[in-house]
mmCIF file of C-alpha atoms in Angstrom:
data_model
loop_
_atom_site.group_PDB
_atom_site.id
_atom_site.type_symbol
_atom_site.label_atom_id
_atom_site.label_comp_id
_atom_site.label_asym_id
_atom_site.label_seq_id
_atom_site.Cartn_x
_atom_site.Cartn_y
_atom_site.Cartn_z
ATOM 1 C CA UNK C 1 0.000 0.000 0.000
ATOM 2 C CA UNK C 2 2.956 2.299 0.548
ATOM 3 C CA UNK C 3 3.573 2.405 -3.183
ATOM 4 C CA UNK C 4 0.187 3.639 -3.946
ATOM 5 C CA UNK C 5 0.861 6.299 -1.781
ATOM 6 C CA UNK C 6 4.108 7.110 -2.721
ATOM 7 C CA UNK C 7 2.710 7.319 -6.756
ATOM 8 C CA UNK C 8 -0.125 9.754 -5.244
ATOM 9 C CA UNK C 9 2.360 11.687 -4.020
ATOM 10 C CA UNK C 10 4.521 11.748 -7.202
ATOM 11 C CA UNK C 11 1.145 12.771 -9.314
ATOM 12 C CA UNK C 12 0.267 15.514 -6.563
ATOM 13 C CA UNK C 13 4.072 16.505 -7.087
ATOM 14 C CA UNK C 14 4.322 16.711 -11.293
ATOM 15 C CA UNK C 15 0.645 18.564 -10.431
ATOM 16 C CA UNK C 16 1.750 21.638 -8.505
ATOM 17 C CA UNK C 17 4.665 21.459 -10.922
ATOM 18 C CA UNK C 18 2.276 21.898 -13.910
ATOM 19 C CA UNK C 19 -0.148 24.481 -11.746
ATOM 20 C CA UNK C 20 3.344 26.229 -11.295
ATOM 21 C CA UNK C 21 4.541 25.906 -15.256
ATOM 22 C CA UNK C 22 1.627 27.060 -16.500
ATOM 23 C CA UNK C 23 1.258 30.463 -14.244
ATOM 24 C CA UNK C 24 1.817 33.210 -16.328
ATOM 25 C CA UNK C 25 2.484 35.544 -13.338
ATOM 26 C CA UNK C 26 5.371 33.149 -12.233
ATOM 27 C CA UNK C 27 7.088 32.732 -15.792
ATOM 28 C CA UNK C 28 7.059 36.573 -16.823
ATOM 29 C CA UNK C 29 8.575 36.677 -13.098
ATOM 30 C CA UNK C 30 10.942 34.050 -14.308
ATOM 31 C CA UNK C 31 11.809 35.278 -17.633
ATOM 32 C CA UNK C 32 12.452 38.957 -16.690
ATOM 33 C CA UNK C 33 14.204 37.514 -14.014
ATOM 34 C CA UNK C 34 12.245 39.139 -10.861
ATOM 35 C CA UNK C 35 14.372 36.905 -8.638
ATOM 36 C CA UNK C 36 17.872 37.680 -9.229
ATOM 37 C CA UNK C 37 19.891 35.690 -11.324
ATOM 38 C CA UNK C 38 18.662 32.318 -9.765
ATOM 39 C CA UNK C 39 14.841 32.962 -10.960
ATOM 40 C CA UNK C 40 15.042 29.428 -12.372
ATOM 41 C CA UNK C 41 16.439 27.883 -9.297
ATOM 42 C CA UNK C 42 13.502 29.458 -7.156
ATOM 43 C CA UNK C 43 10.666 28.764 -9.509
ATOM 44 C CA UNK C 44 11.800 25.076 -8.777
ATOM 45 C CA UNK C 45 11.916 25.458 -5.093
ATOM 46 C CA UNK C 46 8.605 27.009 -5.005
ATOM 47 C CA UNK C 47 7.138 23.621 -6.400
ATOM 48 C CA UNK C 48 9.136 22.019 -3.527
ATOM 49 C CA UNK C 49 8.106 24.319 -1.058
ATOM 50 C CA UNK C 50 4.269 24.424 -2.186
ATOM 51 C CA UNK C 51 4.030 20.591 -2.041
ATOM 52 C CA UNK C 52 5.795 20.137 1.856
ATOM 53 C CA UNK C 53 2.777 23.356 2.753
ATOM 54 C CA UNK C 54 0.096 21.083 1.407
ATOM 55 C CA UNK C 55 2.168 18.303 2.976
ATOM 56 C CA UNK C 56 2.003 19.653 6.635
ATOM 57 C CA UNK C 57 -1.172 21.624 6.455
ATOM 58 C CA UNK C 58 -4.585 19.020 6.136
ATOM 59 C CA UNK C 59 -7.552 21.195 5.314
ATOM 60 C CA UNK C 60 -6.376 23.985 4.041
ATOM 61 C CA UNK C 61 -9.009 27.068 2.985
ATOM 62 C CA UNK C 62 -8.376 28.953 -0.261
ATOM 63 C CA UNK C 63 -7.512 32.320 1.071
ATOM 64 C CA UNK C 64 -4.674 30.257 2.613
ATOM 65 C CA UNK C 65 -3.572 29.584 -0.187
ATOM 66 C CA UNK C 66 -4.017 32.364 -1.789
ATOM 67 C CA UNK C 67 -1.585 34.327 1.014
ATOM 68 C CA UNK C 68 0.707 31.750 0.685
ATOM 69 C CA UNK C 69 1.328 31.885 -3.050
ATOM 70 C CA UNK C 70 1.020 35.914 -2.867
ATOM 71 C CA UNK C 71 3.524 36.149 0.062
ATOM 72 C CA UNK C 72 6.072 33.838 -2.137
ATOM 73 C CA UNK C 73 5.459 35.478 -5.161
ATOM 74 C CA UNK C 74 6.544 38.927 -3.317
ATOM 75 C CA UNK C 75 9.298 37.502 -0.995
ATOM 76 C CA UNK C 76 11.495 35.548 -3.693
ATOM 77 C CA UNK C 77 10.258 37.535 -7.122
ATOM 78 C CA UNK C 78 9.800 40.714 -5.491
ATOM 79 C CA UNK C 79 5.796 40.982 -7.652
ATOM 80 C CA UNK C 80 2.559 41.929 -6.250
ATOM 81 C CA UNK C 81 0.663 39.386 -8.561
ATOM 82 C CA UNK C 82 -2.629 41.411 -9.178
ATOM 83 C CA UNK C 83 -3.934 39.995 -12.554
ATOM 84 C CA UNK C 84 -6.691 37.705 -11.239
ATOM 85 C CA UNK C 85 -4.332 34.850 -11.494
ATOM 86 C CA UNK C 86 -3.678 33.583 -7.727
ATOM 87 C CA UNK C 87 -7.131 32.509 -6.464
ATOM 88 C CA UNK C 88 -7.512 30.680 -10.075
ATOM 89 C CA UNK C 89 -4.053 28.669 -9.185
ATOM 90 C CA UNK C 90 -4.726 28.604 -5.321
ATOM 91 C CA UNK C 91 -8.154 26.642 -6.475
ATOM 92 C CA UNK C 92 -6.150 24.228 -8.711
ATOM 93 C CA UNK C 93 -3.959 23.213 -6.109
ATOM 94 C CA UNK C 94 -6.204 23.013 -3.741
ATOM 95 C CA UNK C 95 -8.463 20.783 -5.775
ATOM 96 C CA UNK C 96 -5.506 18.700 -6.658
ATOM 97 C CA UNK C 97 -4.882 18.210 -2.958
ATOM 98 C CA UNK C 98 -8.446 16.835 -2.552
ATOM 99 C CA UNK C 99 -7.757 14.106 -5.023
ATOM 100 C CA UNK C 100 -4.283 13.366 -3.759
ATOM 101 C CA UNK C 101 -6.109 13.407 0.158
ATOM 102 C CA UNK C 102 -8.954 10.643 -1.532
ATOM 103 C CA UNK C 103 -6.021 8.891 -3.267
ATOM 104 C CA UNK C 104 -7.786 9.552 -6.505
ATOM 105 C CA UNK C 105 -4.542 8.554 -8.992
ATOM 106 C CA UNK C 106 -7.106 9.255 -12.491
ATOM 107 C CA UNK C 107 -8.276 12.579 -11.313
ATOM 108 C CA UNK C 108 -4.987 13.870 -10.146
ATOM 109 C CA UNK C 109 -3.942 12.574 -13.830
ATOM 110 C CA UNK C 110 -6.881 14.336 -15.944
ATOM 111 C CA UNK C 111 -6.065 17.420 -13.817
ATOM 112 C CA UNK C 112 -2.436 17.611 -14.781
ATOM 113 C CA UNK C 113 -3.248 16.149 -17.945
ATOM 114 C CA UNK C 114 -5.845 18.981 -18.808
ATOM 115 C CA UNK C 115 -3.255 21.745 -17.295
ATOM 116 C CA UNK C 116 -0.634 21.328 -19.156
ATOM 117 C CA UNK C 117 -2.698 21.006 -22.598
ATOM 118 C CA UNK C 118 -3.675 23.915 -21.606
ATOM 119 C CA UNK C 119 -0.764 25.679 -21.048
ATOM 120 C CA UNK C 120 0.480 24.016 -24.413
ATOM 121 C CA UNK C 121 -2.537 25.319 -26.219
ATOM 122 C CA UNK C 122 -1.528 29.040 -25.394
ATOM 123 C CA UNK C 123 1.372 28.441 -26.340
ATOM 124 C CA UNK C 124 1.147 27.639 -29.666
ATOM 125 C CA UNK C 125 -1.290 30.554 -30.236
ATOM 126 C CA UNK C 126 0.675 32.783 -28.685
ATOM 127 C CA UNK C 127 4.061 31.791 -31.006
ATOM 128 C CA UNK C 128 4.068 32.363 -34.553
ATOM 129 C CA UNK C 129 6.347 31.672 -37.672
ATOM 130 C CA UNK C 130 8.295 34.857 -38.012
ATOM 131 C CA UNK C 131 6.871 35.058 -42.078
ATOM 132 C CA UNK C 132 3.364 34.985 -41.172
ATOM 133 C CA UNK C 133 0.893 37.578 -39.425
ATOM 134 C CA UNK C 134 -2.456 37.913 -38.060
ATOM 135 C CA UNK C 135 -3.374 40.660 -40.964
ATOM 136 C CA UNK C 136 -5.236 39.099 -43.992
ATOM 137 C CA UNK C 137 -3.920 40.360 -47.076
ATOM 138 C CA UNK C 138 -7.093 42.076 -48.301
ATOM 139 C CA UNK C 139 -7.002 44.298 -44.921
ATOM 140 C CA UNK C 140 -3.689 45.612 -46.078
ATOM 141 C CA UNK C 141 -5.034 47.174 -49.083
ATOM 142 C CA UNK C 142 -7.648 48.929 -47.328
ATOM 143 C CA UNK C 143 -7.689 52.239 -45.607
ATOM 144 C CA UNK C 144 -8.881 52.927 -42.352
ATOM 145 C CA UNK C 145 -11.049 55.817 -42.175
ATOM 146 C CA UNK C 146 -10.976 58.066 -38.703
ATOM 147 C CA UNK C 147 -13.312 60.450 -37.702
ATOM 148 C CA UNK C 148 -11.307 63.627 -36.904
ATOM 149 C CA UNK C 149 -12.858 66.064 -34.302
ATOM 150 C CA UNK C 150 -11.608 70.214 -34.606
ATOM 151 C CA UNK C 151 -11.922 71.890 -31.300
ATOM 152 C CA UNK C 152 -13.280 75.206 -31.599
ATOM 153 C CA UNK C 153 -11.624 78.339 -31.756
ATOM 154 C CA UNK C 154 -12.404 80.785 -28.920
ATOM 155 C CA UNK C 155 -10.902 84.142 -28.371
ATOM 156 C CA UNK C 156 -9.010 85.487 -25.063
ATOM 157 C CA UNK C 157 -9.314 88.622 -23.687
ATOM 158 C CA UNK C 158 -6.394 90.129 -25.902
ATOM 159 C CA UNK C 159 -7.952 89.190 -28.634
ATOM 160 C CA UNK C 160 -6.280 85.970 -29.251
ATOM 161 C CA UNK C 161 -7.060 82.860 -30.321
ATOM 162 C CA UNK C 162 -6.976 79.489 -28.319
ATOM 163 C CA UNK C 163 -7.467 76.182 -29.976
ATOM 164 C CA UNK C 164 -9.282 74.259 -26.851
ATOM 165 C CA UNK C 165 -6.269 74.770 -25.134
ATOM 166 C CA UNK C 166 -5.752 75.959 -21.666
ATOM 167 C CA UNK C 167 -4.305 79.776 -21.865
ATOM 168 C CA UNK C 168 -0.471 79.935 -20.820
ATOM 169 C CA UNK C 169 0.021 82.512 -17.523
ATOM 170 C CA UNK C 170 0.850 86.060 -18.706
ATOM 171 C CA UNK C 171 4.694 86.824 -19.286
ATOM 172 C CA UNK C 172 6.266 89.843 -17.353
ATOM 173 C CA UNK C 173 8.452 90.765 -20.071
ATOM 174 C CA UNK C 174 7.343 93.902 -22.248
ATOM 175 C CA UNK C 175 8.188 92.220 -25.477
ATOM 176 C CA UNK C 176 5.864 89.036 -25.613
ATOM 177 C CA UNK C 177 4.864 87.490 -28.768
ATOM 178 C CA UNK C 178 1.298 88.121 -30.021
ATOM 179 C CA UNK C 179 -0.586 85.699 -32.541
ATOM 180 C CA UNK C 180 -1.356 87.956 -35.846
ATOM 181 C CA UNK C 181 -4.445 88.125 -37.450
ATOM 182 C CA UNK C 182 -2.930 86.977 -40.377
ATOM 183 C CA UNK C 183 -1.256 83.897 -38.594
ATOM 184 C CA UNK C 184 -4.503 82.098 -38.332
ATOM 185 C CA UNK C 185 -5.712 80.252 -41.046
ATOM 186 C CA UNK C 186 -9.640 79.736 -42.333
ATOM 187 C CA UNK C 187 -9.429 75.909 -40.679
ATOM 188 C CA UNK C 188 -8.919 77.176 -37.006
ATOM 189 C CA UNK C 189 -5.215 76.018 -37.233
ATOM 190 C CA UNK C 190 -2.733 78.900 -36.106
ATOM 191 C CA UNK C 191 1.013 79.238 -37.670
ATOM 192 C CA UNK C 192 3.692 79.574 -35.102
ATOM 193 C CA UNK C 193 6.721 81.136 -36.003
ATOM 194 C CA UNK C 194 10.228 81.866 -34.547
ATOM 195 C CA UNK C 195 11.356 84.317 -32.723
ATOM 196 C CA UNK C 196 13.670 86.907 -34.124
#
């Protein structure tokens, strides 16, 4: 009986591995390298050290889980992981720690099974042939219209225009720059020119 335990255990094991593997908040933690140069080496450990807290901890309750994960996460990768991501890997393990409590070996298998297609599936969406694109070829040749708004023109106090934007606190010096009748054009768009 100790060997059906001990292959329980393995299953439970390569299932927190694949939770793990397929956690896109871990691997961009990973890849950017968020834990120092041994990212690799802790994203390992953290499938070690996950297991032995399911290990000495019975019944569990998600938020547990959830603080656990979150408090790694911040501690060893130095990220807040706020994408929706930790109670949806917090409820996989703790599912998969059900089945491994009830010994069930087929639904710890399906589990893992069904992660890591998963995983595998976005994947391959996400990776493509560096010749090909997402753009059909007949959207290429077509132009995108846009619907351009003009803000209106309003005069200041002096006399000058604004174009919807905020006037610019008076200068002190005697010499400003004044916009020229001239220098506005029939559109509402106003020529600026250098200074001499």
């Amino acid at each position: 009986m100790a060997g059906a335990g001990e292959d329980v255990r393995v299953l439970f094991r390569a299932g927190v591995r694949a939770a793990l593997d397929a956690w896109s908040a871990l691997q961009i933690a990973v890849e950017n390298g968020f834990g120092g140069v041994h990212s690799k080496e802790k994203a390992e450990w953290l499938g070690s050290a996950v297991e032995e807290y399911f290990m000495g901890n019975a019944d569990l309750e998600l938020e547990e889980i959830e603080d656990f994960l979150g408090e790694l996460m911040n501690t060893e990768f130095d990220t807040v992981v706020e994408d929706g991501s930790l109670p949806q890997v917090s409820q996989q393990l703790q599912t998969m720690f059900c089945h491994f409590q009830k010994g069930d070996v087929a639904a710890l298998r399906e589990m893992t099974s069904h992660i890591t297609q998963k995983k595998c599936k976005i994947t391959a969406t996400t990776l493509m042939p560096a010749g090909e694109s997402d753009v059909d070829e007949d959207d290429v040749d077509s132009v995108e219209e846009m619907e351009v708004t003009e803000l209106p023109v309003t005069a200041t106090n002096d006399g000058a225009a604004m174009d919807g934007v905020c006037p610019q606190p008076e200068s002190s010096q005697p010499d400003t720059q004044t916009i020229k009748e001239e220098d506005i054009v029939e559109d509402g768009w106003t020529i600026v020119r250098r200074k001499k």
